[in-house]
Tab-separated table of C-alpha atoms in Angstrom:
chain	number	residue	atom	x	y	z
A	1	UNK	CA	-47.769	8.735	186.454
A	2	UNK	CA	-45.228	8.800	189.653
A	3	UNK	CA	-46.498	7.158	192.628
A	4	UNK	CA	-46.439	8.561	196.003
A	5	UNK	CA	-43.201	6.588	196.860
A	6	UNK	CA	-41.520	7.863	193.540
A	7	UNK	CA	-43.005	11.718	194.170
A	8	UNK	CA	-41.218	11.329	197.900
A	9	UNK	CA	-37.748	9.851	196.848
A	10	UNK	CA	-37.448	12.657	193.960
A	11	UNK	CA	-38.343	15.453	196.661
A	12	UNK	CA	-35.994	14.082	198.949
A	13	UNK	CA	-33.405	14.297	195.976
A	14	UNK	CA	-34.261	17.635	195.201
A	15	UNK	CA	-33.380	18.486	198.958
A	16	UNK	CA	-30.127	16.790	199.217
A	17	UNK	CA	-29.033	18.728	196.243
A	18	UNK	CA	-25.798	20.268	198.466
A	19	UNK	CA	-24.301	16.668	197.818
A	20	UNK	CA	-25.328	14.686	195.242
A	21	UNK	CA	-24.034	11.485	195.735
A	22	UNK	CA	-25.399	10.998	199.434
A	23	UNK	CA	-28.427	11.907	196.996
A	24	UNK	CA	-28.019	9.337	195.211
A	25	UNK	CA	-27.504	7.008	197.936
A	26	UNK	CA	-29.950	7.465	199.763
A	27	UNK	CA	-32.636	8.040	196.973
A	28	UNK	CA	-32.109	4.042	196.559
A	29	UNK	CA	-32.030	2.904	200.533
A	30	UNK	CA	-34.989	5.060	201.270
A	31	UNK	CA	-37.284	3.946	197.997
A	32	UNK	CA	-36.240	0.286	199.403
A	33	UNK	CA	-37.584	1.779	202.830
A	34	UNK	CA	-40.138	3.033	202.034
A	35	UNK	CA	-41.484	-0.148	199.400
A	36	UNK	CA	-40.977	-2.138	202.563
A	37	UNK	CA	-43.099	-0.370	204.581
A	38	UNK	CA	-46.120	0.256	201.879
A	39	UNK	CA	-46.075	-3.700	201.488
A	40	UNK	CA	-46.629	-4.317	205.231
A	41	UNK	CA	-49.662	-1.701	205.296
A	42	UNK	CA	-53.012	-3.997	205.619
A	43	UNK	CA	-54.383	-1.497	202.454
A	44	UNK	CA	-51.059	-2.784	200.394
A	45	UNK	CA	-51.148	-2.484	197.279
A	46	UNK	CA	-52.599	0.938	197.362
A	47	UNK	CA	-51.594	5.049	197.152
A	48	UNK	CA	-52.717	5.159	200.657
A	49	UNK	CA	-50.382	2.512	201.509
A	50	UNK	CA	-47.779	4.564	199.888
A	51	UNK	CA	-49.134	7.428	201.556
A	52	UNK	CA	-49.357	6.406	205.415
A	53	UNK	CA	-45.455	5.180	204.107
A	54	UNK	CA	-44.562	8.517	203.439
A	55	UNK	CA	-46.319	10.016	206.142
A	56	UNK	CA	-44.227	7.495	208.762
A	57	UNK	CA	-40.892	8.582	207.248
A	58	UNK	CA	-41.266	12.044	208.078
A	59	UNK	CA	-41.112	15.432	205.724
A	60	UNK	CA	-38.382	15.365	203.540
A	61	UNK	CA	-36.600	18.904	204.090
A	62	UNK	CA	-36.319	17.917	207.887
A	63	UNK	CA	-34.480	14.824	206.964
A	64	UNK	CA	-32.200	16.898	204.265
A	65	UNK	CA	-31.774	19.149	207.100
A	66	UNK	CA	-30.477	16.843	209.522
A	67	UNK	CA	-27.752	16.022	206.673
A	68	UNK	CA	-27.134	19.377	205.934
A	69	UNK	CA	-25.848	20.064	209.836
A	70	UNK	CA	-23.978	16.846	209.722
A	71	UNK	CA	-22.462	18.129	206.920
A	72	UNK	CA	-21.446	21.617	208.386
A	73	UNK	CA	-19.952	19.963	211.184
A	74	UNK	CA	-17.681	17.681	208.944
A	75	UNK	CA	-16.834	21.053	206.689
A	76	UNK	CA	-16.113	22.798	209.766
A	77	UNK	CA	-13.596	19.957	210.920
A	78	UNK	CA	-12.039	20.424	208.052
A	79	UNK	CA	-11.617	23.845	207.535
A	80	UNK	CA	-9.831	23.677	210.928
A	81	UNK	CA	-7.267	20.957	210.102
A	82	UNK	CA	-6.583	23.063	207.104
A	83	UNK	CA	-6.278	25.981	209.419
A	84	UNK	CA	-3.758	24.536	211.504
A	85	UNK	CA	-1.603	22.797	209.040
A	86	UNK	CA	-2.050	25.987	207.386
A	87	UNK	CA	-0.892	27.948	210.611
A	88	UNK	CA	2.014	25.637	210.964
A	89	UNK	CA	3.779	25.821	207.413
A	90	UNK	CA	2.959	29.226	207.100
A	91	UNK	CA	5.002	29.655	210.664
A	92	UNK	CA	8.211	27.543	208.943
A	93	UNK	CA	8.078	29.128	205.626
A	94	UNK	CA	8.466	32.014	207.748
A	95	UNK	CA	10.957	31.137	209.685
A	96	UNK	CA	13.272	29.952	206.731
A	97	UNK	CA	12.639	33.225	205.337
A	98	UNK	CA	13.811	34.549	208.229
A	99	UNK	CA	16.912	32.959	208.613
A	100	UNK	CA	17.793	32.329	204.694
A	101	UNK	CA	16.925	36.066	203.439
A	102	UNK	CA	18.734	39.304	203.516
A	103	UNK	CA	16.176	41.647	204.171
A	104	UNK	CA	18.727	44.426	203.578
A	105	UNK	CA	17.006	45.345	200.122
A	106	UNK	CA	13.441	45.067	200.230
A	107	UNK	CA	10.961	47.774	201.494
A	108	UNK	CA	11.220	47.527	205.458
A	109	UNK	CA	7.254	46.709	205.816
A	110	UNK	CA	7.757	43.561	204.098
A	111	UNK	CA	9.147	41.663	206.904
A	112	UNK	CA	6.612	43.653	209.220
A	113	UNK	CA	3.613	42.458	207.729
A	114	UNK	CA	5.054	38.947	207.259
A	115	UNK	CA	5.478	38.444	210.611
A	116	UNK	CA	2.737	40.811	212.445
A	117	UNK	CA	-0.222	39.343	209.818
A	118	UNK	CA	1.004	35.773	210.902
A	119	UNK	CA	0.758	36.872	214.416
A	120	UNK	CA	-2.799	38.913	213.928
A	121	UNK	CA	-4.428	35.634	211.814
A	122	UNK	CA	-3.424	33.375	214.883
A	123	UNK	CA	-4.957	35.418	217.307
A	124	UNK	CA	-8.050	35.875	215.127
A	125	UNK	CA	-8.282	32.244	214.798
A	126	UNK	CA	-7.744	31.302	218.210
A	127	UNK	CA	-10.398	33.871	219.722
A	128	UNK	CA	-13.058	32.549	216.517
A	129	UNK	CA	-12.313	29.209	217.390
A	130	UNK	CA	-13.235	29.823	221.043
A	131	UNK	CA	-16.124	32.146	220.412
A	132	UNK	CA	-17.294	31.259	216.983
A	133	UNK	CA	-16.848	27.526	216.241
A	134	UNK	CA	-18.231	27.376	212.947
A	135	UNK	CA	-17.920	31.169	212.083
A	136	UNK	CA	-17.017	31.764	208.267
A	137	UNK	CA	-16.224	35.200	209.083
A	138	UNK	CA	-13.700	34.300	211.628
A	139	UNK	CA	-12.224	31.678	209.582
A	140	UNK	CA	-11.677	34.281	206.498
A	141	UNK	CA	-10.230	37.126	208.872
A	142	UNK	CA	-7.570	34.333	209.604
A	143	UNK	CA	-7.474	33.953	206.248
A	144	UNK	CA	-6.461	37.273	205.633
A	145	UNK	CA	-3.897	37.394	207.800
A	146	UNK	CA	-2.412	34.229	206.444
A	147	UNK	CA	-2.639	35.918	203.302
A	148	UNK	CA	-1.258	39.050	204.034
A	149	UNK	CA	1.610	37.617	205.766
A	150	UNK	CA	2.314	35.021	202.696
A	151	UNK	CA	2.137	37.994	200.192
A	152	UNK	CA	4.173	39.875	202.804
A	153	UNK	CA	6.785	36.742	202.753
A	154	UNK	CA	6.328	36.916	198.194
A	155	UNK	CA	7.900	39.533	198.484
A	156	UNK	CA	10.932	39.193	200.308
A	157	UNK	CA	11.203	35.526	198.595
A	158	UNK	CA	10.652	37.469	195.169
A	159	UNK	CA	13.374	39.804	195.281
A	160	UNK	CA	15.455	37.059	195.764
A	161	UNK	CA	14.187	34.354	193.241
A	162	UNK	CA	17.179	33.998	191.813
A	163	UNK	CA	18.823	33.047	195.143
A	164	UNK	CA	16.482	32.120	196.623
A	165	UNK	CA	17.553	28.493	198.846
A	166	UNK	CA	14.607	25.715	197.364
A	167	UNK	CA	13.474	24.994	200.921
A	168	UNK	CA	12.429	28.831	200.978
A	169	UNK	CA	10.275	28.509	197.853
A	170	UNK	CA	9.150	24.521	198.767
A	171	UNK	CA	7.988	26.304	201.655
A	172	UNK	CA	5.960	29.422	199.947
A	173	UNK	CA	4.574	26.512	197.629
A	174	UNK	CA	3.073	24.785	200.340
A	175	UNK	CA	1.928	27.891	201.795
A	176	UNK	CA	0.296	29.351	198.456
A	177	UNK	CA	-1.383	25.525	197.549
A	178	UNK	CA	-2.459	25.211	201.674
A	179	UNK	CA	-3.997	29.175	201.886
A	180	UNK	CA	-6.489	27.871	198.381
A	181	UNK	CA	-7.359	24.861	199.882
A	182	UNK	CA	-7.834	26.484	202.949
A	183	UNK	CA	-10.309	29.367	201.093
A	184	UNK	CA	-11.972	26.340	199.299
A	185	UNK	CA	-13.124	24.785	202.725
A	186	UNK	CA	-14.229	27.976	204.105
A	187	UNK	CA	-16.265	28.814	200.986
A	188	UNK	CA	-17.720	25.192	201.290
A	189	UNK	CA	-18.442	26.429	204.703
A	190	UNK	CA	-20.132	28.933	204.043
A	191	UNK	CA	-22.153	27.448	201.353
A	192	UNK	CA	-23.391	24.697	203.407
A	193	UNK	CA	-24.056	26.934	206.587
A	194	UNK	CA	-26.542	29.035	204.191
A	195	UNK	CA	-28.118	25.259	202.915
A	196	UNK	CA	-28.807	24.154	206.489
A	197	UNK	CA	-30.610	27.690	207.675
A	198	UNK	CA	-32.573	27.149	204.150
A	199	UNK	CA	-33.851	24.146	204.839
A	200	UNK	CA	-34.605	24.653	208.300
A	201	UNK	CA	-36.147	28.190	207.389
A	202	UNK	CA	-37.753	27.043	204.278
A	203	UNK	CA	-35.604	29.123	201.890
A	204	UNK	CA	-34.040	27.834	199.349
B	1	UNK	CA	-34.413	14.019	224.389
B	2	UNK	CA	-34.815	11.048	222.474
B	3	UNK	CA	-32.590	12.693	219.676
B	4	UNK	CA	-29.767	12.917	221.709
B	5	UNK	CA	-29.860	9.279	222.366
B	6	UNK	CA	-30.483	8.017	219.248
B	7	UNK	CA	-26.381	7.206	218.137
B	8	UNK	CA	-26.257	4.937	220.847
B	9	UNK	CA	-29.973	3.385	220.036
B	10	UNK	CA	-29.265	2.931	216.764
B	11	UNK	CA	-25.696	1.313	217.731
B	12	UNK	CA	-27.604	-0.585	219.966
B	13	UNK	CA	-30.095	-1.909	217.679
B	14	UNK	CA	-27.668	-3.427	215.731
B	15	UNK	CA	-25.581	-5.675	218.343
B	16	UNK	CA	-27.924	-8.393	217.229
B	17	UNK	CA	-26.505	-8.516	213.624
B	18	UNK	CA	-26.427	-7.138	211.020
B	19	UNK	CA	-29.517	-5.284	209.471
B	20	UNK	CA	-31.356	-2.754	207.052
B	21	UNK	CA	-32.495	0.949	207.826
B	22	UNK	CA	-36.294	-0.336	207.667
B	23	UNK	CA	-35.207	-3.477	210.124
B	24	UNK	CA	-33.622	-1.039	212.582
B	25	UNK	CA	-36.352	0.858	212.955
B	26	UNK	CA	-38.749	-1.903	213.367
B	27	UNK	CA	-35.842	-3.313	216.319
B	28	UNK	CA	-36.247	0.346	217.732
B	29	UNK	CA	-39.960	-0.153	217.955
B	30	UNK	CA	-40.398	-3.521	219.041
B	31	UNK	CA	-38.022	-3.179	221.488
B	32	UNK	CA	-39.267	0.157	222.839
B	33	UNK	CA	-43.135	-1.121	223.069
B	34	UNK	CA	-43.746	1.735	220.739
B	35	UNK	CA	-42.646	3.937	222.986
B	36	UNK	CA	-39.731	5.549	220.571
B	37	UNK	CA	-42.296	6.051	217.580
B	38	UNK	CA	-39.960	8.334	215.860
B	39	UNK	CA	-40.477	9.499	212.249
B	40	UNK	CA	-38.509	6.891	210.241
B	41	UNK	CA	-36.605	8.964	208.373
B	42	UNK	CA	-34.963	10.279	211.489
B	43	UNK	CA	-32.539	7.227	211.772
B	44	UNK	CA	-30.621	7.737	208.245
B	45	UNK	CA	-29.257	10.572	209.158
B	46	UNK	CA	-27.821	9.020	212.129
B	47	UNK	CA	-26.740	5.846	210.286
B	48	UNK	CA	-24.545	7.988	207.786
B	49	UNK	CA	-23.105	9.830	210.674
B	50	UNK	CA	-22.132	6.741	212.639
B	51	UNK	CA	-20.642	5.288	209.342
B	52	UNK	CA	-18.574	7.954	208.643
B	53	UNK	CA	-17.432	8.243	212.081
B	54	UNK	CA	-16.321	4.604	211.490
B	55	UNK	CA	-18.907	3.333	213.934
B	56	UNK	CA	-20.761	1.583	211.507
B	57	UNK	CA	-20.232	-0.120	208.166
B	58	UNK	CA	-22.416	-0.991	205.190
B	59	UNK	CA	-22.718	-2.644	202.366
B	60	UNK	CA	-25.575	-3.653	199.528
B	61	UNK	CA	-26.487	-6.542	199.434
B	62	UNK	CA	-29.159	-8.528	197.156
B	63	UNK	CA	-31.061	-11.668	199.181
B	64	UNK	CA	-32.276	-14.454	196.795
B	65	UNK	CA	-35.760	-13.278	195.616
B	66	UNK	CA	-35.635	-10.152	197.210
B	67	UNK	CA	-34.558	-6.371	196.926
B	68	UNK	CA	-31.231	-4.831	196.841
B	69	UNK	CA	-30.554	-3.207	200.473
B	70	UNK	CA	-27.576	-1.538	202.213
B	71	UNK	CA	-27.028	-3.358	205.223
B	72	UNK	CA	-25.290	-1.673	208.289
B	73	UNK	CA	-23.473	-3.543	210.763
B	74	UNK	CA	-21.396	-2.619	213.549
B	75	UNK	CA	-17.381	-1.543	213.317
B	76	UNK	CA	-15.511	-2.935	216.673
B	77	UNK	CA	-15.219	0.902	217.402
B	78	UNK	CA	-18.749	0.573	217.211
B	79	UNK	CA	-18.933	-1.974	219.551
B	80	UNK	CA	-16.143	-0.244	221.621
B	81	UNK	CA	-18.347	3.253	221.456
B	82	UNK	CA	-21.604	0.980	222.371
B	83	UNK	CA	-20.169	-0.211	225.813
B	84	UNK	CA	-18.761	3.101	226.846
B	85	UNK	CA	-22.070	5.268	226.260
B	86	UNK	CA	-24.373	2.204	228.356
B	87	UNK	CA	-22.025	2.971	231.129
B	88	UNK	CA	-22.265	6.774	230.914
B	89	UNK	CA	-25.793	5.940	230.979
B	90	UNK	CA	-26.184	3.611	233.095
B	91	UNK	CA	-24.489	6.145	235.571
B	92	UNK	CA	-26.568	9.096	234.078
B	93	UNK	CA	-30.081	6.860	234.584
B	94	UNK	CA	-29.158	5.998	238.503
B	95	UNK	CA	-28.450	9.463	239.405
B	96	UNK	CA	-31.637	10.237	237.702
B	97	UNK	CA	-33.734	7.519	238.946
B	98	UNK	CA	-32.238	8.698	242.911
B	99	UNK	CA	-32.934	12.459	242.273
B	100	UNK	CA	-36.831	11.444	241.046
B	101	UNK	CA	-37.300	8.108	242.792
B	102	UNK	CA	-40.636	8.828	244.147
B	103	UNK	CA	-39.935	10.161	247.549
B	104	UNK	CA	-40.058	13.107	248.812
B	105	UNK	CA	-36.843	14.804	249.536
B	106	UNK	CA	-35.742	15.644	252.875
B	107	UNK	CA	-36.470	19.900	253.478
């Protein structure tokens, strides 16, 4: 049968389940910390050793919880770096598509929406990162826009494939493979936001 | 309150050397009188956040006879980062200690 230490450590993994290998770590540094402490209980070697152990460290979804807004806060510096680089090729592929592309041909809203989406998912990102730090909504409206401006930008780049200069499609590469990164990070977001109000609401 | 301190306890506990979660805690302790009797789970969260903002560094290590432990020592950011925050408080704790000092201010 699992002692009290063993119970604890696999409770605390259970928790930590939004990132398994700082459960893993940590399953092994605080079954260490915890053996320490049981040995220097007067009662050691007993379950209420263990137990008063356990009791010291503290309850095991408050710990997991204190991870779980660490890790927000590191998502949510990411997700912004992403942003910005994001912001910034997205603004040169643009440009280049500006400059490198006869328009002439393609339905007028294209170059409309590739510029006014660009301009609308800046705004949006600048007000959310003002007002709503951490917001995944604000962070997938400016997603939207970067979207709807890159899809905006497909198509002028499309109808032109075949003539397309390479730094115009290097630059909708970067833009495509930059937007999914940038919708993985705010999903990750998103996910870990919900984690943290779990385990300091004690949902799951 | 004590939470909002405890990056620059834990930094501090570890000037000495270098040492183990369970160790720092016991420092934190000692050094406190008891006063800081936090829950001692409390200071792994802060360890992992001072290692990853390159603060602190770690590494396992296995003593002769003994257990297997990560051992956390201090980065010379984290030495850098110690200094500043004693002078913010040391300037935060003065203005503190003048606004309560005992006396009655003048009406």
């Amino acid at each position: 049968m699992a002692g009290v230490i063993d119970q604890y450590v696999a409770s605390l993994r259970r928790e930590l389940d939004f990132d398994p290998a700082l459960a893993r770590r940590l399953a092994g540094e605080v079954e260490d910390h915890l053996r320490d402490a049981a040995e220097a209980d007067p009662a050691w070697p007993s379950a209420d050793a263990e137990r008063r152990a356990v009791e010291r460290f503290g309850v095991a979804r408050e710990i997991a919880a204190e991870f779980a807004a660490d890790a927000v806060d590191r998502q949510a510096r990411r997700t912004w770096v992403t942003l910005l680089v994001t912001v910034v090729v997205t603004f040169i592929a643009m440009r280049l598509r500006a400059m490198w592309l006869d328009d002439g041909a393609i339905p007028a809203l294209a170059p409309l929406v590739d510029r006014y989406a660009f301009i609308a998912a800046i705004a949006v990102g600048a007000i959310g990162g003002f007002a709503f730090r951490r917001s995944p909504l604000a962070f997938t409206i400016c997603l939207g826009g970067l979207l709807a401006s890159i899809a905006a930008g497909m198509v002028r780049a499309d109808l032109f494939v075949q003539g397309a200069p390479l730094p115009v499609l290097l630059a909708a590469a970067g833009e495509i493979a930059l937007v999914g990164l940038l919708a993985f990070h705010v999903v990750g977001l998103s996910r870990r936001l919900k984690r943290t109000a779990a385990l300091r609401g004690g949902g799951r | 309150m004590l939470k909002g301190h405890l990056d620059a306890i834990v930094l501090a506990a570890l000037e000495a050397g270098p040492a183990h979660g369970y160790a720092i805690i016991e420092t934190i302790k000692n050094r406190s009188t008891s006063t800081f009797d936090l829950p001692e789970g409390t200071v792994y969260p802060a360890l992992h956040r001072l290692e990853q903002a390159g603060l602190l560094s770690s590494t396992w290590i296995t003593p002769p006879g003994g257990r297997r432990r990560r051992v956390y020592s201090l980065t010379k950011a984290g030495s850098a980062a110690l200094a500043d925050r004693r002078k913010v408080w040391g300037r935060f704790s003065r203005a503190v200690d003048t606004l309560l000092g005992g006396r009655a201010w003048p009406a």
